[in-house]
Each structure stands twice: as C-alpha cells, then as structure tokens.
Amino acid sequence: MISTASNAVITGAASGIGLGLAREAARRGLRLILADRDADALAAATAGLPDALAVPTDVTDRAAVDRLADIAFERFGRVDLLFNNAGIMATGFSWEIEPSRWDASLAVNVGGVLNGIRSFVPRMLKANVPARIVNTASVGGFNPSPLMAPYSATKFAVVSITESLKVELDMLDAPISVSLLAPGPVRSAIFDDPFSGEIHPATQKFVDALRGMIGQYGMDPEPFAAAVFDAIERGDYWIVPQPEALDPMLEQRHKMITERAQPRFDFLS
Ligand SMILES: NC(=O)c1ccc[n+]([C@@H]2O[C@H](COP(=O)([O-])OP(=O)(O)OC[C@H]3O[C@@H](n4cnc5c(N)ncnc54)[C@H](O)[C@@H]3O)[C@@H](O)[C@H]2O)c1
C-alpha cells in the first residue's frame, strides 16, 4: 500500500521516534504534515525536511486534532498514512504518581490515539481510498511494569483499541489498513523527565537502569523508522522492529498466566 502512498500525518513528530519517522518518510519522498504540542521543536524539525508542514497540535484536544485532519485533507485530498505516535512516560509508585500525571498519561497515550481515530477515520472512509493507521504502543503494552503503571496501562489500551479498530474496518470492507507499532528501546527524549512529585530512591534506580539500558541497547530513531516503513511496505499489522525485546517476554507472560503464577518482575534483580 505504501508504494502508492504519497503523504503522511505524524503526531509527536518533533522528537525521537516521530521525528525519525518524519525523516524516513521524507527520504522516501512522502509529503508530510507534522504535529506536536511543542511548537518550537516542531518548527525546527520541519525546517530540515523538503515538503513538510508543521501544525502545532495537542493530541489531547479533540478540536485541535479535528483541525489537523481538516488541514491534511484540504492539502492532500486524502491521507495515506496516519501515525498516532505522541506519547509520554510517568514513573513512580502507582499511589504516589501525581493525579495530574496519571490524567495526562491517559489523555495523551489513550485519548490522543482515540482523537486521531475519531478525526481521521470518518474522513478516510469518505475518501474511500487505501490508507493506513499506525498506532504506537510499546513492548510494554504486552507486559505490565512496576513503577510505570500509567504507561503500562495506557499502552495495553492502545494494543486493545488498535485490534478493535482493525477488525471493525475489516467488517466494513473499508480500504483502511491498521498497524500496531510496538517499539522496544529507542533513543529518544521520553525518559528526560518521567517523574512527578517526590522521587523515591527505587524509582530513581529504576529510571537510571532504564536510561542505561536504552543508551546501551536502544535503536536510533532513523534505522528504527526505516524498519517501520519496510513493515508498512509489506502490509504488516504487527510492526515489531525489535522482536528480541518482545517475544521472550511474551512467552514468559503467557506461561505465567496459564500456570496461574504470581506476577514478578526480573528487570532489576
Ligand atoms: N523511546 C522508546 O524506547 C519507546 C519504546 C516504546 C514505545 N515508545 C513510544 O513511542 C512514541 C514516541 O515516543 P519517543 O520515545 O519518541 O518520545 P519523545 O519524548 O522523544 O517524543 C514524543 C513527542 O511527543 C510529543 N507529545 C507529547 N505529548 C503530546 C501531546 N499531548 N500532543 C502532541 N504531541 C505530544 C512530545 O512533545 C515529543 O515531541 C510514544 O508513544 C512512546 O510511548 C517509545
């Protein structure tokens, strides 16, 4: 489908994975609309790309995402690829993470994806031409982690919403394809400020370990994005550029549940 794709809309495009996707899309000749709530970083990101329009957008704002869709359909007449990619991290003990951080996690990581679906799918159905929606979850959307419950919960939700969306569109024989993107560690800004409230030493240790792991084993956004576009070219639903970060964990989780074993977490042991 991507061989006929000529344009893409990407949220969270000013940094990390979104910026990598934007650069790779530009390299492949796609026209772009890039959205992010950080208008300055977005302007800087867009400036380096040949045919990219920056549309500062907070994905938690339904009206703003509607406006983003209007701009995209007006400019392109159709949208070939939509990446619902914006996401934020929150770390700490579940009961200590500030309510505002919990709310923001739900609003960005789940609400942002829903807003993308609500604004773009009806317009895509009306256009009635091939298109693809790629929702960014995480390998963490398959395995809950302690000390980042808002992240785990919201990424589980993205996995679930994306599967529902895929089957619903199939039920209508719509020409809209769906992909679930599950990144493993990718070097980005997501762990720059994952705290809220007082930082418990266990949380600091956990974040330090994750930052170290991403620094050591993380992919850079550009090769990561190239793998994503290769998967889109193949028409994959499951886009898992780092299967080594997902498959062993899935197997262990499956075993834990079928054997009714106690949840545990080995990362820091
Ligand atoms: N980096 C990783 O290791 C990793 C792993 C798994 C999943 N992910 C997911 O990848 C996606 C991108 O994250 P990243 O790692 O590139 O992080 P990042 O922090 O580098 O980039 C996220 C971008 O989203 C933007 N954003 C945040 N809230 C927004 C909002 N309300 N509206 C619009 N834009 C908003 C930020 O300004 C930022 O530019 C996220 O959904 C994240 O959960 C990342």
PDB file of C-alpha atoms and ligand atoms in Angstrom:
ATOM      1  CA  MET A   1       0.000   0.000   0.000  1.00  0.00           C
ATOM      2  CA  ILE A   2       2.860   2.385   0.774  1.00  0.00           C
ATOM      3  CA  SER A   3       4.052   2.102  -2.812  1.00  0.00           C
ATOM      4  CA  THR A   4       1.033   4.270  -3.660  1.00  0.00           C
ATOM      5  CA  ALA A   5       1.343   6.379  -0.515  1.00  0.00           C
ATOM      6  CA  SER A   6       2.333   9.925  -1.140  1.00  0.00           C
ATOM      7  CA  ASN A   7       1.612  11.603   2.153  1.00  0.00           C
ATOM      8  CA  ALA A   8       1.623  11.061   5.892  1.00  0.00           C
ATOM      9  CA  VAL A   9       0.480  12.754   9.087  1.00  0.00           C
ATOM     10  CA  ILE A  10       2.621  12.109  12.157  1.00  0.00           C
ATOM     11  CA  THR A  11       1.855  13.131  15.744  1.00  0.00           C
ATOM     12  CA  GLY A  12       4.637  13.575  18.274  1.00  0.00           C
ATOM     13  CA  ALA A  13       6.835  14.391  15.287  1.00  0.00           C
ATOM     14  CA  ALA A  14       9.196  16.864  16.944  1.00  0.00           C
ATOM     15  CA  SER A  15      11.350  14.293  18.739  1.00  0.00           C
ATOM     16  CA  GLY A  16      12.504  10.700  18.948  1.00  0.00           C
ATOM     17  CA  ILE A  17      10.528   8.072  17.037  1.00  0.00           C
ATOM     18  CA  GLY A  18       8.125  10.588  15.457  1.00  0.00           C
ATOM     19  CA  LEU A  19      10.997  12.674  14.134  1.00  0.00           C
ATOM     20  CA  GLY A  20      12.714   9.525  12.878  1.00  0.00           C
ATOM     21  CA  LEU A  21       9.502   8.541  11.067  1.00  0.00           C
ATOM     22  CA  ALA A  22       9.261  12.033   9.552  1.00  0.00           C
ATOM     23  CA  ARG A  23      12.846  11.919   8.290  1.00  0.00           C
ATOM     24  CA  GLU A  24      12.441   8.438   6.838  1.00  0.00           C
ATOM     25  CA  ALA A  25       9.121   9.375   5.206  1.00  0.00           C
ATOM     26  CA  ALA A  26      10.767  12.438   3.654  1.00  0.00           C
ATOM     27  CA  ARG A  27      13.641  10.273   2.434  1.00  0.00           C
ATOM     28  CA  ARG A  28      11.061   8.042   0.731  1.00  0.00           C
ATOM     29  CA  GLY A  29       9.507  11.082  -0.964  1.00  0.00           C
ATOM     30  CA  LEU A  30       6.316  11.450   1.072  1.00  0.00           C
ATOM     31  CA  ARG A  31       4.663  14.798   1.643  1.00  0.00           C
ATOM     32  CA  LEU A  32       4.211  15.424   5.335  1.00  0.00           C
ATOM     33  CA  ILE A  33       2.098  17.092   7.935  1.00  0.00           C
ATOM     34  CA  LEU A  34       3.868  17.027  11.261  1.00  0.00           C
ATOM     35  CA  ALA A  35       2.087  17.606  14.537  1.00  0.00           C
ATOM     36  CA  ASP A  36       3.417  18.095  18.046  1.00  0.00           C
ATOM     37  CA  ARG A  37       2.443  20.135  21.075  1.00  0.00           C
ATOM     38  CA  ASP A  38       5.965  21.603  21.234  1.00  0.00           C
ATOM     39  CA  ALA A  39       5.643  24.246  18.501  1.00  0.00           C
ATOM     40  CA  ASP A  40       9.293  25.392  18.620  1.00  0.00           C
ATOM     41  CA  ALA A  41      10.776  21.905  18.383  1.00  0.00           C
ATOM     42  CA  LEU A  42       8.263  21.103  15.654  1.00  0.00           C
ATOM     43  CA  ALA A  43       9.278  24.160  13.624  1.00  0.00           C
ATOM     44  CA  ALA A  44      12.938  23.134  13.937  1.00  0.00           C
ATOM     45  CA  ALA A  45      12.132  19.539  12.916  1.00  0.00           C
ATOM     46  CA  THR A  46      10.075  20.608   9.937  1.00  0.00           C
ATOM     47  CA  ALA A  47      12.591  23.162   8.692  1.00  0.00           C
ATOM     48  CA  GLY A  48      15.042  20.437   7.701  1.00  0.00           C
ATOM     49  CA  LEU A  49      12.530  18.476   5.594  1.00  0.00           C
ATOM     50  CA  PRO A  50      11.637  19.130   1.947  1.00  0.00           C
ATOM     51  CA  ASP A  51       7.811  19.002   1.867  1.00  0.00           C
ATOM     52  CA  ALA A  52       6.616  19.185   5.427  1.00  0.00           C
ATOM     53  CA  LEU A  53       4.040  21.414   7.054  1.00  0.00           C
ATOM     54  CA  ALA A  54       4.158  21.944  10.812  1.00  0.00           C
ATOM     55  CA  VAL A  55       0.768  22.013  12.501  1.00  0.00           C
ATOM     56  CA  PRO A  56       1.272  22.530  16.251  1.00  0.00           C
ATOM     57  CA  THR A  57      -1.302  20.245  17.835  1.00  0.00           C
ATOM     58  CA  ASP A  58      -2.017  18.949  21.295  1.00  0.00           C
ATOM     59  CA  VAL A  59      -3.432  15.469  20.655  1.00  0.00           C
ATOM     60  CA  THR A  60      -5.480  15.621  23.861  1.00  0.00           C
ATOM     61  CA  ASP A  61      -7.508  18.456  22.322  1.00  0.00           C
ATOM     62  CA  ARG A  62     -10.284  16.946  20.167  1.00  0.00           C
ATOM     63  CA  ALA A  63     -10.944  20.183  18.294  1.00  0.00           C
ATOM     64  CA  ALA A  64      -7.241  20.596  17.535  1.00  0.00           C
ATOM     65  CA  VAL A  65      -6.994  17.063  16.129  1.00  0.00           C
ATOM     66  CA  ASP A  66     -10.117  17.698  14.030  1.00  0.00           C
ATOM     67  CA  ARG A  67      -8.415  20.817  12.710  1.00  0.00           C
ATOM     68  CA  LEU A  68      -5.287  18.775  11.946  1.00  0.00           C
ATOM     69  CA  ALA A  69      -7.407  16.346   9.921  1.00  0.00           C
ATOM     70  CA  ASP A  70      -9.130  19.193   8.085  1.00  0.00           C
ATOM     71  CA  ILE A  71      -5.783  20.729   7.167  1.00  0.00           C
ATOM     72  CA  ALA A  72      -4.424  17.380   5.986  1.00  0.00           C
ATOM     73  CA  PHE A  73      -7.426  16.508   3.807  1.00  0.00           C
ATOM     74  CA  GLU A  74      -7.542  20.020   2.404  1.00  0.00           C
ATOM     75  CA  ARG A  75      -3.867  19.914   1.493  1.00  0.00           C
ATOM     76  CA  PHE A  76      -3.653  16.358   0.152  1.00  0.00           C
ATOM     77  CA  GLY A  77      -7.261  15.493  -0.749  1.00  0.00           C
ATOM     78  CA  ARG A  78      -6.624  12.183   1.033  1.00  0.00           C
ATOM     79  CA  VAL A  79      -4.402  10.916   3.864  1.00  0.00           C
ATOM     80  CA  ASP A  80      -2.402   7.802   3.040  1.00  0.00           C
ATOM     81  CA  LEU A  81      -0.692   7.242   6.381  1.00  0.00           C
ATOM     82  CA  LEU A  82      -1.592   8.408   9.867  1.00  0.00           C
ATOM     83  CA  PHE A  83       0.836   7.784  12.714  1.00  0.00           C
ATOM     84  CA  ASN A  84      -0.804   8.191  16.127  1.00  0.00           C
ATOM     85  CA  ASN A  85       2.559   8.353  17.818  1.00  0.00           C
ATOM     86  CA  ALA A  86       2.616  11.032  20.557  1.00  0.00           C
ATOM     87  CA  GLY A  87       3.148   9.541  23.993  1.00  0.00           C
ATOM     88  CA  ILE A  88       4.503  10.363  27.440  1.00  0.00           C
ATOM     89  CA  MET A  89       6.115   8.454  30.313  1.00  0.00           C
ATOM     90  CA  ALA A  90       5.214   8.512  34.004  1.00  0.00           C
ATOM     91  CA  THR A  91       7.209   6.751  36.695  1.00  0.00           C
ATOM     92  CA  GLY A  92       6.820   6.147  40.410  1.00  0.00           C
ATOM     93  CA  PHE A  93       4.712   4.067  42.770  1.00  0.00           C
ATOM     94  CA  SER A  94       1.139   3.961  41.465  1.00  0.00           C
ATOM     95  CA  TRP A  95      -0.285   5.744  44.507  1.00  0.00           C
ATOM     96  CA  GLU A  96       2.430   8.396  44.550  1.00  0.00           C
ATOM     97  CA  ILE A  97       2.356   9.453  40.903  1.00  0.00           C
ATOM     98  CA  GLU A  98       0.531  12.756  40.929  1.00  0.00           C
ATOM     99  CA  PRO A  99      -3.084  12.618  39.743  1.00  0.00           C
ATOM    100  CA  SER A 100      -2.271  15.208  37.074  1.00  0.00           C
ATOM    101  CA  ARG A 101       0.409  12.879  35.666  1.00  0.00           C
ATOM    102  CA  TRP A 102      -1.981   9.921  35.647  1.00  0.00           C
ATOM    103  CA  ASP A 103      -4.554  12.083  33.886  1.00  0.00           C
ATOM    104  CA  ALA A 104      -2.007  13.345  31.353  1.00  0.00           C
ATOM    105  CA  SER A 105      -0.891   9.773  30.601  1.00  0.00           C
ATOM    106  CA  LEU A 106      -4.465   8.700  29.912  1.00  0.00           C
ATOM    107  CA  ALA A 107      -5.194  11.855  27.923  1.00  0.00           C
ATOM    108  CA  VAL A 108      -2.090  11.687  25.696  1.00  0.00           C
ATOM    109  CA  ASN A 109      -1.400   7.972  25.342  1.00  0.00           C
ATOM    110  CA  VAL A 110      -5.018   6.807  25.047  1.00  0.00           C
ATOM    111  CA  GLY A 111      -7.001   9.982  24.361  1.00  0.00           C
ATOM    112  CA  GLY A 112      -4.531  11.125  21.720  1.00  0.00           C
ATOM    113  CA  VAL A 113      -4.854   7.859  19.797  1.00  0.00           C
ATOM    114  CA  LEU A 114      -8.653   7.964  20.131  1.00  0.00           C
ATOM    115  CA  ASN A 115      -8.773  11.538  18.907  1.00  0.00           C
ATOM    116  CA  GLY A 116      -6.691  10.559  15.893  1.00  0.00           C
ATOM    117  CA  ILE A 117      -9.066   7.694  15.149  1.00  0.00           C
ATOM    118  CA  ARG A 118     -12.191   9.821  15.673  1.00  0.00           C
ATOM    119  CA  SER A 119     -10.963  12.661  13.476  1.00  0.00           C
ATOM    120  CA  PHE A 120      -9.324  10.728  10.655  1.00  0.00           C
ATOM    121  CA  VAL A 121     -11.321   7.508  10.191  1.00  0.00           C
ATOM    122  CA  PRO A 122     -14.597   9.172   9.095  1.00  0.00           C
ATOM    123  CA  ARG A 123     -12.679  11.332   6.599  1.00  0.00           C
ATOM    124  CA  MET A 124     -10.751   8.288   5.363  1.00  0.00           C
ATOM    125  CA  LEU A 125     -13.979   6.312   4.971  1.00  0.00           C
ATOM    126  CA  LYS A 126     -15.463   9.179   2.994  1.00  0.00           C
ATOM    127  CA  ALA A 127     -12.380   9.411   0.755  1.00  0.00           C
ATOM    128  CA  ASN A 128     -12.714   5.625   0.196  1.00  0.00           C
ATOM    129  CA  VAL A 129      -9.128   5.158  -0.992  1.00  0.00           C
ATOM    130  CA  PRO A 130      -6.401   2.973   0.538  1.00  0.00           C
ATOM    131  CA  ALA A 131      -4.943   4.347   3.753  1.00  0.00           C
ATOM    132  CA  ARG A 132      -3.181   3.021   6.841  1.00  0.00           C
ATOM    133  CA  ILE A 133      -3.316   3.998  10.506  1.00  0.00           C
ATOM    134  CA  VAL A 134      -0.276   3.120  12.619  1.00  0.00           C
ATOM    135  CA  ASN A 135      -0.753   3.353  16.377  1.00  0.00           C
ATOM    136  CA  THR A 136       2.348   3.436  18.548  1.00  0.00           C
ATOM    137  CA  ALA A 137       2.047   1.186  21.594  1.00  0.00           C
ATOM    138  CA  SER A 138       5.170  -0.385  23.132  1.00  0.00           C
ATOM    139  CA  VAL A 139       6.543  -3.780  24.043  1.00  0.00           C
ATOM    140  CA  GLY A 140       5.329  -2.546  27.453  1.00  0.00           C
ATOM    141  CA  GLY A 141       1.781  -2.830  26.092  1.00  0.00           C
ATOM    142  CA  PHE A 142       2.062  -6.598  26.467  1.00  0.00           C
ATOM    143  CA  ASN A 143       3.762  -6.850  29.840  1.00  0.00           C
ATOM    144  CA  PRO A 144       2.938  -4.582  32.792  1.00  0.00           C
ATOM    145  CA  SER A 145       5.868  -2.997  34.568  1.00  0.00           C
ATOM    146  CA  PRO A 146       6.080  -1.796  38.151  1.00  0.00           C
ATOM    147  CA  LEU A 147       6.935   1.871  38.709  1.00  0.00           C
ATOM    148  CA  MET A 148       5.340   2.951  35.448  1.00  0.00           C
ATOM    149  CA  ALA A 149       1.747   1.817  35.800  1.00  0.00           C
ATOM    150  CA  PRO A 150       0.226   4.736  33.824  1.00  0.00           C
ATOM    151  CA  TYR A 151       2.474   3.875  30.907  1.00  0.00           C
ATOM    152  CA  SER A 152       1.759   0.130  31.028  1.00  0.00           C
ATOM    153  CA  ALA A 153      -1.976   0.661  31.391  1.00  0.00           C
ATOM    154  CA  THR A 154      -2.204   3.122  28.533  1.00  0.00           C
ATOM    155  CA  LYS A 155      -0.058   1.039  26.189  1.00  0.00           C
ATOM    156  CA  PHE A 156      -2.209  -2.041  26.934  1.00  0.00           C
ATOM    157  CA  ALA A 157      -5.161   0.151  25.962  1.00  0.00           C
ATOM    158  CA  VAL A 158      -3.507   1.116  22.668  1.00  0.00           C
ATOM    159  CA  VAL A 159      -2.898  -2.558  21.839  1.00  0.00           C
ATOM    160  CA  SER A 160      -6.551  -3.314  22.524  1.00  0.00           C
ATOM    161  CA  ILE A 161      -8.034  -0.281  20.750  1.00  0.00           C
ATOM    162  CA  THR A 162      -5.889  -0.953  17.693  1.00  0.00           C
ATOM    163  CA  GLU A 163      -7.044  -4.573  17.396  1.00  0.00           C
ATOM    164  CA  SER A 164     -10.676  -3.487  17.700  1.00  0.00           C
ATOM    165  CA  LEU A 165     -10.152  -0.824  15.057  1.00  0.00           C
ATOM    166  CA  LYS A 166      -8.536  -3.278  12.642  1.00  0.00           C
ATOM    167  CA  VAL A 167     -11.404  -5.760  12.896  1.00  0.00           C
ATOM    168  CA  GLU A 168     -14.084  -3.052  12.733  1.00  0.00           C
ATOM    169  CA  LEU A 169     -12.635  -1.677   9.497  1.00  0.00           C
ATOM    170  CA  ASP A 170     -12.442  -5.226   8.103  1.00  0.00           C
ATOM    171  CA  MET A 171     -16.123  -5.719   8.981  1.00  0.00           C
ATOM    172  CA  LEU A 172     -16.923  -2.766   6.716  1.00  0.00           C
ATOM    173  CA  ASP A 173     -14.566  -3.926   3.951  1.00  0.00           C
ATOM    174  CA  ALA A 174     -13.047  -0.462   4.258  1.00  0.00           C
ATOM    175  CA  PRO A 175      -9.845   0.208   2.307  1.00  0.00           C
ATOM    176  CA  ILE A 176      -8.200   1.358   5.553  1.00  0.00           C
ATOM    177  CA  SER A 177      -5.455  -0.855   6.957  1.00  0.00           C
ATOM    178  CA  VAL A 178      -4.219  -0.752  10.534  1.00  0.00           C
ATOM    179  CA  SER A 179      -0.859  -1.469  12.144  1.00  0.00           C
ATOM    180  CA  LEU A 180       0.224  -1.799  15.744  1.00  0.00           C
ATOM    181  CA  LEU A 181       3.735  -0.463  16.299  1.00  0.00           C
ATOM    182  CA  ALA A 182       5.438  -1.940  19.367  1.00  0.00           C
ATOM    183  CA  PRO A 183       8.863  -0.354  19.846  1.00  0.00           C
ATOM    184  CA  GLY A 184      11.437  -1.796  22.195  1.00  0.00           C
ATOM    185  CA  PRO A 185      14.096   0.596  23.485  1.00  0.00           C
ATOM    186  CA  VAL A 186      14.686   3.532  21.126  1.00  0.00           C
ATOM    187  CA  ARG A 187      16.890   6.524  21.940  1.00  0.00           C
ATOM    188  CA  SER A 188      14.584   9.495  22.441  1.00  0.00           C
ATOM    189  CA  ALA A 189      13.552  12.130  24.974  1.00  0.00           C
ATOM    190  CA  ILE A 190      10.846  10.002  26.602  1.00  0.00           C
ATOM    191  CA  PHE A 191      12.809   9.437  29.819  1.00  0.00           C
ATOM    192  CA  ASP A 192      14.089  13.029  30.086  1.00  0.00           C
ATOM    193  CA  ASP A 193      11.507  13.954  32.711  1.00  0.00           C
ATOM    194  CA  PRO A 194       9.413  10.949  33.724  1.00  0.00           C
ATOM    195  CA  PHE A 195       8.958  11.963  37.384  1.00  0.00           C
ATOM    196  CA  SER A 196       6.172  13.618  39.302  1.00  0.00           C
ATOM    197  CA  GLY A 197       6.185  14.532  42.983  1.00  0.00           C
ATOM    198  CA  GLU A 198       8.940  13.317  45.245  1.00  0.00           C
ATOM    199  CA  ILE A 199      11.325  10.849  43.669  1.00  0.00           C
ATOM    200  CA  HIS A 200      11.568   7.606  45.662  1.00  0.00           C
ATOM    201  CA  PRO A 201      15.046   6.013  45.541  1.00  0.00           C
ATOM    202  CA  ALA A 202      13.542   2.865  43.998  1.00  0.00           C
ATOM    203  CA  THR A 203      12.065   4.968  41.196  1.00  0.00           C
ATOM    204  CA  GLN A 204      15.349   6.769  40.632  1.00  0.00           C
ATOM    205  CA  LYS A 205      17.160   3.411  40.458  1.00  0.00           C
ATOM    206  CA  PHE A 206      14.572   2.055  38.042  1.00  0.00           C
ATOM    207  CA  VAL A 207      14.770   5.098  35.764  1.00  0.00           C
ATOM    208  CA  ASP A 208      18.573   5.098  35.859  1.00  0.00           C
ATOM    209  CA  ALA A 209      18.579   1.422  34.864  1.00  0.00           C
ATOM    210  CA  LEU A 210      16.112   2.033  32.016  1.00  0.00           C
ATOM    211  CA  ARG A 211      18.074   5.033  30.769  1.00  0.00           C
ATOM    212  CA  GLY A 212      21.244   2.913  30.855  1.00  0.00           C
ATOM    213  CA  MET A 213      19.533   0.056  29.014  1.00  0.00           C
ATOM    214  CA  ILE A 214      18.167   2.371  26.306  1.00  0.00           C
ATOM    215  CA  GLY A 215      21.556   4.078  25.986  1.00  0.00           C
ATOM    216  CA  GLN A 216      23.313   0.740  25.594  1.00  0.00           C
ATOM    217  CA  TYR A 217      20.838  -1.363  23.631  1.00  0.00           C
ATOM    218  CA  GLY A 218      18.388   1.189  22.202  1.00  0.00           C
ATOM    219  CA  MET A 219      17.994   1.699  18.477  1.00  0.00           C
ATOM    220  CA  ASP A 220      18.477   5.093  16.934  1.00  0.00           C
ATOM    221  CA  PRO A 221      15.237   6.565  15.582  1.00  0.00           C
ATOM    222  CA  GLU A 222      16.323   6.590  11.919  1.00  0.00           C
ATOM    223  CA  PRO A 223      17.097   2.870  11.458  1.00  0.00           C
ATOM    224  CA  PHE A 224      14.082   2.154  13.632  1.00  0.00           C
ATOM    225  CA  ALA A 225      11.890   4.234  11.299  1.00  0.00           C
ATOM    226  CA  ALA A 226      13.356   2.531   8.224  1.00  0.00           C
ATOM    227  CA  ALA A 227      12.288  -0.837   9.693  1.00  0.00           C
ATOM    228  CA  VAL A 228       8.812   0.572  10.348  1.00  0.00           C
ATOM    229  CA  PHE A 229       8.425   1.697   6.739  1.00  0.00           C
ATOM    230  CA  ASP A 230       9.677  -1.665   5.469  1.00  0.00           C
ATOM    231  CA  ALA A 231       6.963  -3.335   7.566  1.00  0.00           C
ATOM    232  CA  ILE A 232       4.350  -0.933   6.189  1.00  0.00           C
ATOM    233  CA  GLU A 233       5.501  -1.793   2.666  1.00  0.00           C
ATOM    234  CA  ARG A 234       4.855  -5.456   3.471  1.00  0.00           C
ATOM    235  CA  GLY A 235       1.405  -4.561   4.821  1.00  0.00           C
ATOM    236  CA  ASP A 236       2.197  -5.872   8.315  1.00  0.00           C
ATOM    237  CA  TYR A 237      -0.297  -5.458  11.118  1.00  0.00           C
ATOM    238  CA  TRP A 238       2.337  -6.217  13.782  1.00  0.00           C
ATOM    239  CA  ILE A 239       5.260  -3.830  13.460  1.00  0.00           C
ATOM    240  CA  VAL A 240       7.902  -5.073  15.887  1.00  0.00           C
ATOM    241  CA  PRO A 241      11.326  -3.900  14.745  1.00  0.00           C
ATOM    242  CA  GLN A 242      12.969  -5.400  17.860  1.00  0.00           C
ATOM    243  CA  PRO A 243      11.380  -8.854  18.305  1.00  0.00           C
ATOM    244  CA  GLU A 244      14.067  -9.757  20.830  1.00  0.00           C
ATOM    245  CA  ALA A 245      12.508  -7.178  23.170  1.00  0.00           C
ATOM    246  CA  LEU A 246       9.017  -8.671  22.852  1.00  0.00           C
ATOM    247  CA  ASP A 247       8.950 -12.380  22.109  1.00  0.00           C
ATOM    248  CA  PRO A 248      10.774 -13.886  25.115  1.00  0.00           C
ATOM    249  CA  MET A 249       8.764 -11.628  27.401  1.00  0.00           C
ATOM    250  CA  LEU A 250       5.504 -12.679  25.746  1.00  0.00           C
ATOM    251  CA  GLU A 251       6.373 -16.322  26.167  1.00  0.00           C
ATOM    252  CA  GLN A 252       7.168 -15.806  29.836  1.00  0.00           C
ATOM    253  CA  ARG A 253       3.950 -13.879  30.365  1.00  0.00           C
ATOM    254  CA  HIS A 254       1.847 -16.481  28.614  1.00  0.00           C
ATOM    255  CA  LYS A 255       3.371 -19.156  30.827  1.00  0.00           C
ATOM    256  CA  MET A 256       2.822 -17.074  33.960  1.00  0.00           C
ATOM    257  CA  ILE A 257      -0.872 -16.670  33.184  1.00  0.00           C
ATOM    258  CA  THR A 258      -1.597 -20.223  32.039  1.00  0.00           C
ATOM    259  CA  GLU A 259       0.260 -21.585  35.084  1.00  0.00           C
ATOM    260  CA  ARG A 260      -1.505 -19.035  37.333  1.00  0.00           C
ATOM    261  CA  ALA A 261       1.882 -17.969  38.693  1.00  0.00           C
ATOM    262  CA  GLN A 262       2.418 -14.822  40.742  1.00  0.00           C
ATOM    263  CA  PRO A 263       3.372 -11.688  38.772  1.00  0.00           C
ATOM    264  CA  ARG A 264       7.014 -10.736  39.237  1.00  0.00           C
ATOM    265  CA  PHE A 265       9.485  -8.516  37.513  1.00  0.00           C
ATOM    266  CA  ASP A 266      13.066  -9.529  36.874  1.00  0.00           C
ATOM    267  CA  PHE A 267      14.451  -6.355  35.322  1.00  0.00           C
ATOM    268  CA  LEU A 268      16.199  -5.049  38.457  1.00  0.00           C
ATOM    269  CA  SER A 269      17.075  -8.373  40.061  1.00  0.00           C
TER     270      SER A 269
HETATM  271  N1  LIG B   1      11.680   5.501  23.041  1.00  0.00           N
HETATM  272  C1  LIG B   1      11.307   4.287  23.423  1.00  0.00           C
HETATM  273  O1  LIG B   1      12.138   3.492  23.902  1.00  0.00           O
HETATM  274  C2  LIG B   1       9.871   3.854  23.226  1.00  0.00           C
HETATM  275  C3  LIG B   1       9.558   2.500  23.468  1.00  0.00           C
HETATM  276  C4  LIG B   1       8.256   2.078  23.297  1.00  0.00           C
HETATM  277  C5  LIG B   1       7.290   2.971  22.876  1.00  0.00           C
HETATM  278  N2  LIG B   1       7.600   4.270  22.657  1.00  0.00           N
HETATM  279  C6  LIG B   1       6.530   5.180  22.218  1.00  0.00           C
HETATM  280  O2  LIG B   1       6.938   5.890  21.083  1.00  0.00           O
HETATM  281  C7  LIG B   1       6.207   7.113  20.997  1.00  0.00           C
HETATM  282  C8  LIG B   1       7.169   8.253  20.765  1.00  0.00           C
HETATM  283  O3  LIG B   1       7.977   8.395  21.930  1.00  0.00           O
HETATM  284  P1  LIG B   1       9.525   8.817  21.880  1.00  0.00           P
HETATM  285  O4  LIG B   1      10.261   7.762  22.582  1.00  0.00           O
HETATM  286  O5  LIG B   1       9.892   9.224  20.540  1.00  0.00           O
HETATM  287  O6  LIG B   1       9.465  10.053  22.903  1.00  0.00           O
HETATM  288  P2  LIG B   1       9.867  11.595  22.741  1.00  0.00           P
HETATM  289  O7  LIG B   1       9.573  12.183  24.070  1.00  0.00           O
HETATM  290  O8  LIG B   1      11.238  11.728  22.197  1.00  0.00           O
HETATM  291  O9  LIG B   1       8.835  12.131  21.663  1.00  0.00           O
HETATM  292  C9  LIG B   1       7.471  12.265  21.951  1.00  0.00           C
HETATM  293  C10 LIG B   1       6.942  13.513  21.262  1.00  0.00           C
HETATM  294  O10 LIG B   1       5.531  13.575  21.537  1.00  0.00           O
HETATM  295  C11 LIG B   1       5.217  14.924  21.825  1.00  0.00           C
HETATM  296  N3  LIG B   1       3.998  14.998  22.639  1.00  0.00           N
HETATM  297  C12 LIG B   1       3.847  14.682  23.951  1.00  0.00           C
HETATM  298  N4  LIG B   1       2.598  14.967  24.352  1.00  0.00           N
HETATM  299  C13 LIG B   1       1.950  15.458  23.268  1.00  0.00           C
HETATM  300  C14 LIG B   1       0.627  15.936  23.056  1.00  0.00           C
HETATM  301  N5  LIG B   1      -0.274  15.997  24.046  1.00  0.00           N
HETATM  302  N6  LIG B   1       0.288  16.351  21.814  1.00  0.00           N
HETATM  303  C15 LIG B   1       1.200  16.326  20.799  1.00  0.00           C
HETATM  304  N7  LIG B   1       2.468  15.914  20.952  1.00  0.00           N
HETATM  305  C16 LIG B   1       2.827  15.481  22.180  1.00  0.00           C
HETATM  306  C17 LIG B   1       6.427  15.471  22.564  1.00  0.00           C
HETATM  307  O11 LIG B   1       6.459  16.897  22.514  1.00  0.00           O
HETATM  308  C18 LIG B   1       7.568  14.813  21.789  1.00  0.00           C
HETATM  309  O12 LIG B   1       7.992  15.612  20.715  1.00  0.00           O
HETATM  310  C19 LIG B   1       5.420   7.221  22.302  1.00  0.00           C
HETATM  311  O13 LIG B   1       4.083   6.808  22.103  1.00  0.00           O
HETATM  312  C20 LIG B   1       6.138   6.251  23.209  1.00  0.00           C
HETATM  313  O14 LIG B   1       5.319   5.759  24.234  1.00  0.00           O
HETATM  314  C21 LIG B   1       8.872   4.733  22.829  1.00  0.00           C
END
